[in-house]
């Protein structure tokens, strides 16, 4: 019984991770009129003005930094095009 429960838990976690990853999109620049429906990965140079522009133009909130070492970092800042210091997650919050 324990083995069956462990297998079920593993499959549920695997399915949840797959669903989450399918809802994360990379954004290289800020397109006009883009409607945010998912979690977006953005490159950020570290400048406060760029963070403010991302939040304002996309109407999103920064959720946190990408700590997944399996994902390649985004090379350019989504706002200014400069070298990205961090890859961040943003999304609409309700």
GROMACS .gro file of N, CA and C in nm:
model
  282
    1UNK      N    1   0.081  -0.119   0.000
    1UNK     CA    2   0.000   0.000   0.000
    1UNK      C    3   0.087   0.127   0.000
    2UNK      N    4   0.196   0.127   0.080
    2UNK     CA    5   0.284   0.243   0.086
    2UNK      C    6   0.348   0.269  -0.050
    3UNK      N    7   0.387   0.163  -0.116
    3UNK     CA    8   0.449   0.176  -0.249
    3UNK      C    9   0.350   0.239  -0.347
    4UNK      N   10   0.225   0.195  -0.343
    4UNK     CA   11   0.123   0.248  -0.433
    4UNK      C   12   0.101   0.398  -0.405
    5UNK      N   13   0.096   0.436  -0.278
    5UNK     CA   14   0.077   0.576  -0.242
    5UNK      C   15   0.196   0.661  -0.286
    6UNK      N   16   0.317   0.608  -0.270
    6UNK     CA   17   0.437   0.681  -0.312
    6UNK      C   18   0.437   0.700  -0.464
    7UNK      N   19   0.399   0.597  -0.538
    7UNK     CA   20   0.391   0.608  -0.684
    7UNK      C   21   0.287   0.712  -0.725
    8UNK      N   22   0.173   0.710  -0.658
    8UNK     CA   23   0.066   0.806  -0.689
    8UNK      C   24   0.113   0.949  -0.661
    9UNK      N   25   0.181   0.968  -0.549
    9UNK     CA   26   0.231   1.101  -0.515
    9UNK      C   27   0.334   1.148  -0.618
   10UNK      N   28   0.422   1.059  -0.660
   10UNK     CA   29   0.522   1.093  -0.760
   10UNK      C   30   0.456   1.134  -0.892
   11UNK      N   31   0.357   1.058  -0.937
   11UNK     CA   32   0.288   1.090  -1.062
   11UNK      C   33   0.214   1.223  -1.053
   12UNK      N   34   0.152   1.250  -0.939
   12UNK     CA   35   0.081   1.377  -0.921
   12UNK      C   36   0.178   1.495  -0.925
   13UNK      N   37   0.292   1.481  -0.858
   13UNK     CA   38   0.393   1.587  -0.858
   13UNK      C   39   0.448   1.608  -0.999
   14UNK      N   40   0.476   1.500  -1.068
   14UNK     CA   41   0.527   1.508  -1.205
   14UNK      C   42   0.428   1.580  -1.297
   15UNK      N   43   0.301   1.547  -1.284
   15UNK     CA   44   0.196   1.610  -1.365
   15UNK      C   45   0.182   1.759  -1.331
   16UNK      N   46   0.191   1.793  -1.204
   16UNK     CA   47   0.182   1.934  -1.161
   16UNK      C   48   0.300   2.015  -1.214
   17UNK      N   49   0.421   1.959  -1.208
   17UNK     CA   50   0.538   2.028  -1.261
   17UNK      C   51   0.528   2.049  -1.411
   18UNK      N   52   0.480   1.949  -1.482
   18UNK     CA   53   0.463   1.959  -1.627
   18UNK      C   54   0.363   2.070  -1.661
   19UNK      N   55   0.251   2.076  -1.589
   19UNK     CA   56   0.150   2.180  -1.611
   19UNK      C   57   0.206   2.318  -1.582
   20UNK      N   58   0.280   2.332  -1.472
   20UNK     CA   59   0.339   2.461  -1.438
   20UNK      C   60   0.437   2.506  -1.546
   21UNK      N   61   0.526   2.417  -1.588
   21UNK     CA   62   0.626   2.453  -1.690
   21UNK      C   63   0.559   2.490  -1.823
   22UNK      N   64   0.446   2.430  -1.854
   22UNK     CA   65   0.378   2.462  -1.980
   22UNK      C   66   0.318   2.603  -1.977
   23UNK      N   67   0.303   2.659  -1.858
   23UNK     CA   68   0.243   2.792  -1.843
   23UNK      C   69   0.347   2.902  -1.823
   24UNK      N   70   0.476   2.869  -1.836
   24UNK     CA   71   0.582   2.968  -1.823
   24UNK      C   72   0.634   3.000  -1.963
   25UNK      N   73   0.631   3.127  -1.998
   25UNK     CA   74   0.674   3.172  -2.131
   25UNK      C   75   0.790   3.270  -2.115
   26UNK      N   76   0.884   3.268  -2.210
   26UNK     CA   77   0.993   3.366  -2.212
   26UNK      C   78   0.950   3.488  -2.291
   27UNK      N   79   0.995   3.605  -2.248
   27UNK     CA   80   0.963   3.728  -2.320
   27UNK      C   81   1.093   3.806  -2.342
   28UNK      N   82   1.128   3.826  -2.470
   28UNK     CA   83   1.250   3.898  -2.505
   28UNK      C   84   1.231   4.049  -2.506
   29UNK      N   85   1.112   4.093  -2.542
   29UNK     CA   86   1.081   4.236  -2.542
   29UNK      C   87   0.935   4.254  -2.502
   30UNK      N   88   0.892   4.377  -2.488
   30UNK     CA   89   0.755   4.403  -2.445
   30UNK      C   90   0.671   4.442  -2.566
   31UNK      N   91   0.593   4.349  -2.619
   31UNK     CA   92   0.507   4.383  -2.734
   31UNK      C   93   0.387   4.466  -2.690
   32UNK      N   94   0.346   4.556  -2.775
   32UNK     CA   95   0.230   4.641  -2.745
   32UNK      C   96   0.102   4.557  -2.739
   33UNK      N   97   0.020   4.584  -2.640
   33UNK     CA   98  -0.109   4.517  -2.630
   33UNK      C   99  -0.104   4.372  -2.589
   34UNK      N  100   0.011   4.325  -2.543
   34UNK     CA  101   0.024   4.185  -2.504
   34UNK      C  102  -0.057   4.159  -2.377
   35UNK      N  103  -0.139   4.058  -2.379
   35UNK     CA  104  -0.224   4.023  -2.265
   35UNK      C  105  -0.158   3.908  -2.188
   36UNK      N  106  -0.122   3.932  -2.065
   36UNK     CA  107  -0.056   3.832  -1.981
   36UNK      C  108  -0.160   3.733  -1.929
   37UNK      N  109  -0.138   3.606  -1.958
   37UNK     CA  110  -0.226   3.500  -1.907
   37UNK      C  111  -0.148   3.395  -1.830
   38UNK      N  112  -0.017   3.396  -1.846
   38UNK     CA  113   0.066   3.294  -1.785
   38UNK      C  114   0.173   3.360  -1.699
   39UNK      N  115   0.268   3.280  -1.656
   39UNK     CA  116   0.386   3.331  -1.588
   39UNK      C  117   0.489   3.360  -1.696
   40UNK      N  118   0.552   3.476  -1.688
   40UNK     CA  119   0.648   3.518  -1.790
   40UNK      C  120   0.788   3.525  -1.728
   41UNK      N  121   0.886   3.470  -1.801
   41UNK     CA  122   1.027   3.486  -1.763
   41UNK      C  123   1.081   3.605  -1.840
   42UNK      N  124   1.139   3.701  -1.768
   42UNK     CA  125   1.196   3.819  -1.832
   42UNK      C  126   1.341   3.833  -1.790
   43UNK      N  127   1.421   3.887  -1.882
   43UNK     CA  128   1.558   3.923  -1.847
   43UNK      C  129   1.555   4.061  -1.783
   44UNK      N  130   1.637   4.081  -1.680
   44UNK     CA  131   1.640   4.210  -1.611
   44UNK      C  132   1.785   4.249  -1.584
   45UNK      N  133   1.819   4.371  -1.624
   45UNK     CA  134   1.955   4.421  -1.609
   45UNK      C  135   1.988   4.466  -1.467
   46UNK      N  136   1.888   4.479  -1.384
   46UNK     CA  137   1.909   4.523  -1.247
   46UNK      C  138   1.872   4.668  -1.224
   47UNK      N  139   1.843   4.742  -1.331
   47UNK     CA  140   1.805   4.883  -1.318
   47UNK      C  141   1.660   4.895  -1.272
   48UNK      N  142   1.638   4.978  -1.172
   48UNK     CA  143   1.504   4.998  -1.117
   48UNK      C  144   1.407   5.050  -1.223
   49UNK      N  145   1.456   5.138  -1.313
   49UNK     CA  146   1.369   5.192  -1.419
   49UNK      C  147   1.317   5.082  -1.510
   50UNK      N  148   1.401   4.984  -1.541
   50UNK     CA  149   1.358   4.873  -1.627
   50UNK      C  150   1.253   4.788  -1.556
   51UNK      N  151   1.272   4.763  -1.427
   51UNK     CA  152   1.174   4.685  -1.351
   51UNK      C  153   1.040   4.758  -1.346
   52UNK      N  154   1.046   4.889  -1.324
   52UNK     CA  155   0.923   4.969  -1.319
   52UNK      C  156   0.851   4.966  -1.453
   53UNK      N  157   0.927   4.975  -1.563
   53UNK     CA  158   0.867   4.972  -1.696
   53UNK      C  159   0.800   4.837  -1.723
   54UNK      N  160   0.864   4.728  -1.685
   54UNK     CA  161   0.804   4.595  -1.702
   54UNK      C  162   0.674   4.587  -1.625
   55UNK      N  163   0.677   4.629  -1.498
   55UNK     CA  164   0.556   4.622  -1.415
   55UNK      C  165   0.445   4.710  -1.469
   56UNK      N  166   0.480   4.830  -1.514
   56UNK     CA  167   0.380   4.926  -1.560
   56UNK      C  168   0.320   4.887  -1.695
   57UNK      N  169   0.406   4.858  -1.793
   57UNK     CA  170   0.357   4.830  -1.928
   57UNK      C  171   0.283   4.697  -1.938
   58UNK      N  172   0.327   4.598  -1.863
   58UNK     CA  173   0.261   4.467  -1.869
   58UNK      C  174   0.156   4.449  -1.760
   59UNK      N  175   0.152   4.545  -1.666
   59UNK     CA  176   0.059   4.537  -1.552
   59UNK      C  177   0.079   4.405  -1.476
   60UNK      N  178   0.204   4.381  -1.438
   60UNK     CA  179   0.241   4.258  -1.368
   60UNK      C  180   0.315   4.292  -1.239
   61UNK      N  181   0.340   4.189  -1.160
   61UNK     CA  182   0.418   4.199  -1.038
   61UNK      C  183   0.533   4.100  -1.048
   62UNK      N  184   0.651   4.140  -1.001
   62UNK     CA  185   0.763   4.048  -0.996
   62UNK      C  186   0.734   3.942  -0.891
   63UNK      N  187   0.746   3.815  -0.930
   63UNK     CA  188   0.721   3.703  -0.839
   63UNK      C  189   0.849   3.656  -0.773
   64UNK      N  190   0.960   3.667  -0.843
   64UNK     CA  191   1.087   3.622  -0.788
   64UNK      C  192   1.186   3.589  -0.897
   65UNK      N  193   1.303   3.547  -0.854
   65UNK     CA  194   1.413   3.518  -0.945
   65UNK      C  195   1.411   3.371  -0.987
   66UNK      N  196   1.456   3.345  -1.110
   66UNK     CA  197   1.466   3.208  -1.161
   66UNK      C  198   1.587   3.142  -1.095
   67UNK      N  199   1.562   3.045  -1.010
   67UNK     CA  200   1.669   2.974  -0.941
   67UNK      C  201   1.692   2.835  -0.999
   68UNK      N  202   1.620   2.801  -1.106
   68UNK     CA  203   1.629   2.669  -1.169
   68UNK      C  204   1.755   2.665  -1.255
   69UNK      N  205   1.855   2.595  -1.209
   69UNK     CA  206   1.982   2.590  -1.281
   69UNK      C  207   1.972   2.510  -1.410
   70UNK      N  208   1.860   2.442  -1.432
   70UNK     CA  209   1.841   2.365  -1.555
   70UNK      C  210   1.799   2.455  -1.671
   71UNK      N  211   1.742   2.570  -1.640
   71UNK     CA  212   1.695   2.662  -1.744
   71UNK      C  213   1.806   2.760  -1.779
   72UNK      N  214   1.832   2.780  -1.909
   72UNK     CA  215   1.933   2.880  -1.945
   72UNK      C  216   1.883   3.020  -1.912
   73UNK      N  217   1.970   3.107  -1.860
   73UNK     CA  218   1.927   3.243  -1.829
   73UNK      C  219   1.898   3.320  -1.957
   74UNK      N  220   1.808   3.417  -1.948
   74UNK     CA  221   1.781   3.503  -2.062
   74UNK      C  222   1.897   3.602  -2.075
   75UNK      N  223   1.954   3.618  -2.194
   75UNK     CA  224   2.076   3.697  -2.209
   75UNK      C  225   2.055   3.849  -2.208
   76UNK      N  226   1.937   3.896  -2.244
   76UNK     CA  227   1.914   4.040  -2.259
   76UNK      C  228   1.801   4.088  -2.169
   77UNK      N  229   1.813   4.213  -2.124
   77UNK     CA  230   1.706   4.276  -2.047
   77UNK      C  231   1.586   4.294  -2.138
   78UNK      N  232   1.470   4.252  -2.092
   78UNK     CA  233   1.347   4.261  -2.170
   78UNK      C  234   1.313   4.405  -2.202
   79UNK      N  235   1.352   4.499  -2.118
   79UNK     CA  236   1.317   4.639  -2.137
   79UNK      C  237   1.417   4.715  -2.222
   80UNK      N  238   1.544   4.719  -2.179
   80UNK     CA  239   1.643   4.805  -2.246
   80UNK      C  240   1.731   4.732  -2.346
   81UNK      N  241   1.732   4.599  -2.342
   81UNK     CA  242   1.815   4.521  -2.433
   81UNK      C  243   1.958   4.504  -2.384
   82UNK      N  244   1.989   4.563  -2.268
   82UNK     CA  245   2.123   4.547  -2.211
   82UNK      C  246   2.144   4.405  -2.159
   83UNK      N  247   2.263   4.379  -2.111
   83UNK     CA  248   2.295   4.247  -2.058
   83UNK      C  249   2.210   4.218  -1.934
   84UNK      N  250   2.147   4.104  -1.934
   84UNK     CA  251   2.062   4.063  -1.823
   84UNK      C  252   2.148   4.016  -1.706
   85UNK      N  253   2.120   4.069  -1.589
   85UNK     CA  254   2.189   4.026  -1.467
   85UNK      C  255   2.112   3.912  -1.399
   86UNK      N  256   1.980   3.910  -1.422
   86UNK     CA  257   1.894   3.810  -1.359
   86UNK      C  258   1.780   3.773  -1.453
   87UNK      N  259   1.731   3.652  -1.437
   87UNK     CA  260   1.609   3.611  -1.505
   87UNK      C  261   1.501   3.606  -1.398
   88UNK      N  262   1.394   3.681  -1.420
   88UNK     CA  263   1.289   3.697  -1.320
   88UNK      C  264   1.156   3.643  -1.372
   89UNK      N  265   1.070   3.604  -1.279
   89UNK     CA  266   0.934   3.563  -1.312
   89UNK      C  267   0.840   3.679  -1.281
   90UNK      N  268   0.748   3.706  -1.374
   90UNK     CA  269   0.644   3.807  -1.350
   90UNK      C  270   0.510   3.748  -1.390
   91UNK      N  271   0.405   3.802  -1.332
   91UNK     CA  272   0.270   3.759  -1.366
   91UNK      C  273   0.171   3.860  -1.312
   92UNK      N  274   0.050   3.851  -1.362
   92UNK     CA  275  -0.058   3.930  -1.304
   92UNK      C  276  -0.091   3.869  -1.168
   93UNK      N  277  -0.123   3.955  -1.074
   93UNK     CA  278  -0.169   3.906  -0.944
   93UNK      C  279  -0.308   3.963  -0.921
   94UNK      N  280  -0.393   3.883  -0.864
   94UNK     CA  281  -0.532   3.923  -0.846
   94UNK      C  282  -0.566   3.930  -0.700
   0.00000   0.00000   0.00000
